[in-house]
Short mmCIF file of C-alpha atoms in Angstrom, two decimals:
data_model
loop_
_atom_site.label_atom_id
_atom_site.label_comp_id
_atom_site.label_asym_id
_atom_site.label_seq_id
_atom_site.Cartn_x
_atom_site.Cartn_y
_atom_site.Cartn_z
CA MET S 18 -34.27 -2.07 1.65
CA ALA S 19 -31.37 -1.31 -0.43
CA GLU S 20 -29.47 0.58 2.03
CA LYS S 21 -29.69 -1.99 4.19
CA VAL S 22 -28.22 -5.17 1.87
CA ASP S 23 -25.80 -2.74 0.68
CA ARG S 24 -24.50 -2.69 4.45
CA ARG S 25 -25.17 -6.11 4.96
CA VAL S 26 -22.23 -7.18 2.20
CA ARG S 27 -20.47 -4.36 3.03
CA LYS S 28 -20.23 -5.90 6.59
CA THR S 29 -20.02 -9.51 5.07
CA LYS S 30 -16.59 -9.04 2.80
CA ALA S 31 -14.79 -6.82 5.46
CA GLN S 32 -15.15 -9.90 7.88
CA LEU S 33 -14.96 -12.33 4.90
CA ARG S 34 -11.08 -10.25 4.10
CA ALA S 35 -9.77 -10.14 8.13
CA GLY S 36 -10.79 -14.04 7.33
CA LEU S 37 -8.31 -13.76 4.84
CA ALA S 38 -6.20 -11.65 6.74
CA ARG S 39 -5.24 -13.73 9.74
CA LEU S 40 -5.16 -17.04 7.63
CA MET S 41 -2.50 -15.00 5.06
CA GLN S 42 -0.15 -14.49 8.37
CA LYS S 43 -0.27 -18.33 9.27
CA LYS S 44 -0.30 -19.89 5.42
CA SER S 45 0.39 -19.42 1.61
CA ILE S 46 -3.17 -17.88 -0.08
CA LYS S 47 -2.32 -21.82 -2.05
CA GLU S 48 -2.91 -23.32 1.23
CA ILE S 49 -5.74 -21.47 1.94
CA THR S 50 -9.32 -23.05 1.25
CA VAL S 51 -12.81 -21.22 1.15
CA LYS S 52 -13.81 -23.98 3.34
CA GLU S 53 -11.07 -22.09 5.74
CA LEU S 54 -12.02 -19.27 5.05
CA VAL S 55 -15.01 -19.58 5.71
CA ASP S 56 -15.06 -21.70 8.61
CA GLU S 57 -12.68 -19.48 9.90
CA VAL S 58 -15.44 -16.93 9.77
CA ASP S 59 -18.28 -18.96 10.99
CA ILE S 60 -19.99 -17.47 6.96
CA ASN S 61 -21.94 -20.30 4.75
CA ARG S 62 -20.07 -20.94 2.26
CA SER S 63 -22.55 -19.79 -0.35
CA THR S 64 -22.68 -16.34 0.93
CA PHE S 65 -18.75 -16.58 -0.42
CA TYR S 66 -19.99 -17.71 -3.56
CA LEU S 67 -21.86 -14.98 -4.06
CA HIS S 68 -19.37 -12.38 -4.30
CA TYR S 69 -16.18 -14.24 -5.28
CA SER S 70 -15.20 -17.30 -7.57
CA ASP S 71 -12.45 -18.38 -5.67
CA ILE S 72 -9.60 -17.21 -3.40
CA TYR S 73 -8.14 -15.80 -5.90
CA GLN S 74 -10.36 -14.21 -7.64
CA MET S 75 -11.22 -12.62 -3.65
CA LEU S 76 -7.56 -11.65 -3.19
CA GLU S 77 -7.39 -10.37 -6.12
CA SER S 78 -10.62 -7.98 -5.68
CA ILE S 79 -8.96 -6.87 -2.55
CA GLU S 80 -5.74 -5.49 -4.28
CA THR S 81 -7.29 -3.44 -6.98
CA GLU S 82 -9.66 -1.75 -4.44
CA LEU S 83 -6.53 -0.82 -2.75
CA MET S 84 -4.37 0.42 -5.99
CA ASP S 85 -8.01 1.92 -6.98
CA GLU S 86 -6.79 3.80 -3.75
CA ILE S 87 -3.86 4.71 -4.27
CA ALA S 88 -3.98 5.62 -7.26
CA GLN S 89 -6.76 8.08 -6.90
CA VAL S 90 -4.77 9.39 -4.14
CA ILE S 91 -1.49 10.19 -7.02
CA GLU S 92 -3.60 11.96 -8.52
CA GLU S 93 -5.16 13.88 -6.58
CA HIS S 94 -1.50 15.24 -4.97
CA PRO S 95 0.39 15.88 -8.39
CA LEU S 96 4.11 15.87 -7.50
CA ASP S 97 6.25 18.58 -8.11
CA LEU S 98 9.30 17.94 -7.74
CA VAL S 99 11.27 19.97 -10.18
CA GLN S 100 10.59 22.77 -7.69
CA ASN S 101 10.64 21.26 -4.77
CA GLY S 102 7.34 20.69 -4.09
CA SER S 103 6.64 18.49 -1.28
CA SER S 104 5.56 15.36 -1.50
CA TYR S 105 3.85 15.69 2.10
CA PRO S 106 0.16 15.73 1.15
CA MET S 107 0.42 12.14 -0.80
CA ILE S 108 2.60 9.90 1.24
CA GLU S 109 -0.63 11.49 4.57
CA HIS S 110 -2.93 10.21 1.86
CA ILE S 111 -1.41 6.76 1.54
CA PHE S 112 0.21 6.00 5.26
CA THR S 113 -3.93 6.81 5.84
CA ILE S 114 -4.89 4.33 3.16
CA LEU S 115 -2.65 1.62 4.72
CA ASP S 116 -3.43 1.97 8.03
CA ASN S 117 -7.37 1.94 7.19
CA ASN S 118 -6.93 -1.28 5.54
CA LYS S 119 -3.54 -2.07 7.94
CA ASP S 120 -4.75 -6.24 8.74
CA ILE S 121 -5.39 -7.17 5.08
CA CYS S 122 -1.96 -4.31 4.11
CA ILE S 123 0.56 -7.17 7.00
CA ALA S 124 -0.62 -10.01 5.17
CA LEU S 125 -0.34 -8.61 2.00
CA MET S 126 3.49 -7.65 2.84
CA GLY S 127 4.06 -10.51 4.96
CA SER S 128 6.33 -13.94 4.53
CA ASN S 129 3.33 -15.66 3.09
CA GLY S 130 2.16 -12.09 1.83
CA ASP S 131 2.13 -11.53 -2.63
CA MET S 132 4.61 -9.83 -3.05
CA GLY S 133 3.66 -9.48 -6.63
CA PHE S 134 0.51 -6.68 -5.38
CA VAL S 135 3.99 -4.99 -3.50
CA SER S 136 5.87 -4.80 -6.85
CA ARG S 137 3.32 -3.37 -8.77
CA MET S 138 2.56 -0.36 -5.84
CA GLU S 139 5.59 0.49 -6.39
CA LYS S 140 5.64 0.56 -9.45
CA MET S 141 2.42 2.55 -9.50
CA VAL S 142 4.60 5.42 -6.92
CA ALA S 143 7.44 4.96 -9.48
CA ASP S 144 6.11 5.42 -12.47
CA THR S 145 5.24 9.80 -10.28
CA VAL S 146 7.78 9.55 -8.41
CA LEU S 147 10.78 8.81 -10.17
CA ARG S 148 9.35 10.76 -13.64
CA GLN S 149 9.97 13.95 -11.29
CA LEU S 150 13.08 13.29 -9.48
CA SER S 151 14.07 12.81 -13.86
CA GLY S 152 13.56 16.09 -13.62
CA LYS S 153 16.02 17.02 -11.50
CA PHE S 154 18.78 15.77 -12.95
CA ALA S 155 21.39 15.69 -15.60
CA ALA S 156 20.05 13.68 -18.92
CA GLY S 157 21.71 10.69 -18.73
CA ASN S 158 22.34 10.62 -15.45
CA HIS S 159 20.72 7.43 -14.06
CA ASP S 160 22.04 7.82 -10.21
CA VAL S 161 18.28 8.62 -10.02
CA GLU S 162 17.09 5.12 -9.95
CA TYR S 163 19.85 4.09 -7.57
CA VAL S 164 18.28 6.88 -5.77
CA TYR S 165 15.08 6.38 -5.75
CA ALA S 166 15.32 2.62 -5.11
CA PHE S 167 17.35 3.40 -2.02
CA CYS S 168 13.97 5.99 -0.38
CA LEU S 169 11.17 3.00 -1.32
CA ASN S 170 13.03 0.28 -0.20
CA GLY S 171 13.52 1.92 2.69
CA CYS S 172 9.77 3.05 2.81
CA VAL S 173 8.65 -0.17 2.66
CA GLY S 174 10.44 -1.74 5.91
CA MET S 175 9.58 1.32 7.20
CA ILE S 176 6.00 0.55 6.57
CA LYS S 177 5.67 -3.16 7.60
CA ALA S 178 8.01 -2.30 11.27
CA TRP S 179 4.91 0.08 11.67
CA LEU S 180 1.84 -1.78 10.27
CA SER S 181 3.80 -4.42 12.99
CA SER S 182 4.61 -2.98 16.13
CA GLU S 183 2.00 -2.80 18.81
CA HIS S 184 2.94 0.81 19.97
CA ARG S 185 2.13 2.44 16.83
CA GLU S 186 2.69 5.78 16.18
CA SER S 187 -0.15 8.02 13.91
CA THR S 188 -0.66 7.70 10.71
CA LYS S 189 0.50 11.56 10.78
CA HIS S 190 3.59 11.12 13.05
CA ILE S 191 5.01 7.80 10.04
CA ALA S 192 3.72 9.44 7.45
CA GLU S 193 6.22 13.15 8.26
CA LEU S 194 9.52 11.45 9.41
CA THR S 195 8.76 9.63 5.63
CA ASN S 196 8.18 13.03 4.30
CA ARG S 197 11.41 14.27 5.71
CA MET S 198 13.73 10.95 5.19
CA ILE S 199 12.52 11.48 1.61
CA GLU S 200 13.27 14.99 0.85
CA ASN S 201 16.42 14.16 3.20
CA THR S 202 17.31 12.26 0.27
CA THR S 203 16.42 13.94 -2.90
CA HIS S 204 16.65 17.08 -1.87
CA ASP S 205 20.16 17.82 0.18
CA PHE S 206 22.29 15.28 0.06
CA LEU S 207 21.81 14.67 -3.32
CA ARG S 208 21.78 18.61 -3.85
CA LYS S 209 25.78 18.86 -2.75
CA MET S 210 27.12 16.76 -5.30
CA PRO S 211 29.00 18.49 -8.32
CA GLY S 212 27.24 18.41 -11.31
CA ASP S 213 24.19 15.84 -11.14
CA LEU S 214 21.67 18.12 -10.96
CA THR S 215 20.35 19.95 -13.41
CA LYS S 216 21.40 24.08 -12.48
#
């Protein structure tokens, strides 16, 4: 019986999340009401309040779940860029998470989305990748911050284009492309810049 209830709860939350994603592609979170959302997915208001206190708490819950998934991937795939280790396993898993949550990710990263969520996700990755990249540069060289910003903003743009494309490439393909572009920038190009990297 408990399993049946759990399935019902998961289904209800999935419906609400899908409805919120659709509405966020039309308007900002400030303009979305609980009534509008439950009408969108044909669920009673009382059912909504069984799971969330309001729209903002619902969005925070969704974002936290996504952040926790990404944090787990980063923890499970420690980088060793100082020794030229590959970042591909981590990138592929992150893209898989984004793909599995495509609708809400498009909404969060869109014009009516939550830039705070995007910033928190960027910081989470930065705390890992930027620290690793810093180990490849001479002490006091701040170029790494610009290189990282270049890669990160390029990746965010690629993610938006990929998630929104009608003819999306596979997760594996886009992860391989992203990984190759990052490695070309951080390993090949920067190695040619005299005095930038430690020997």
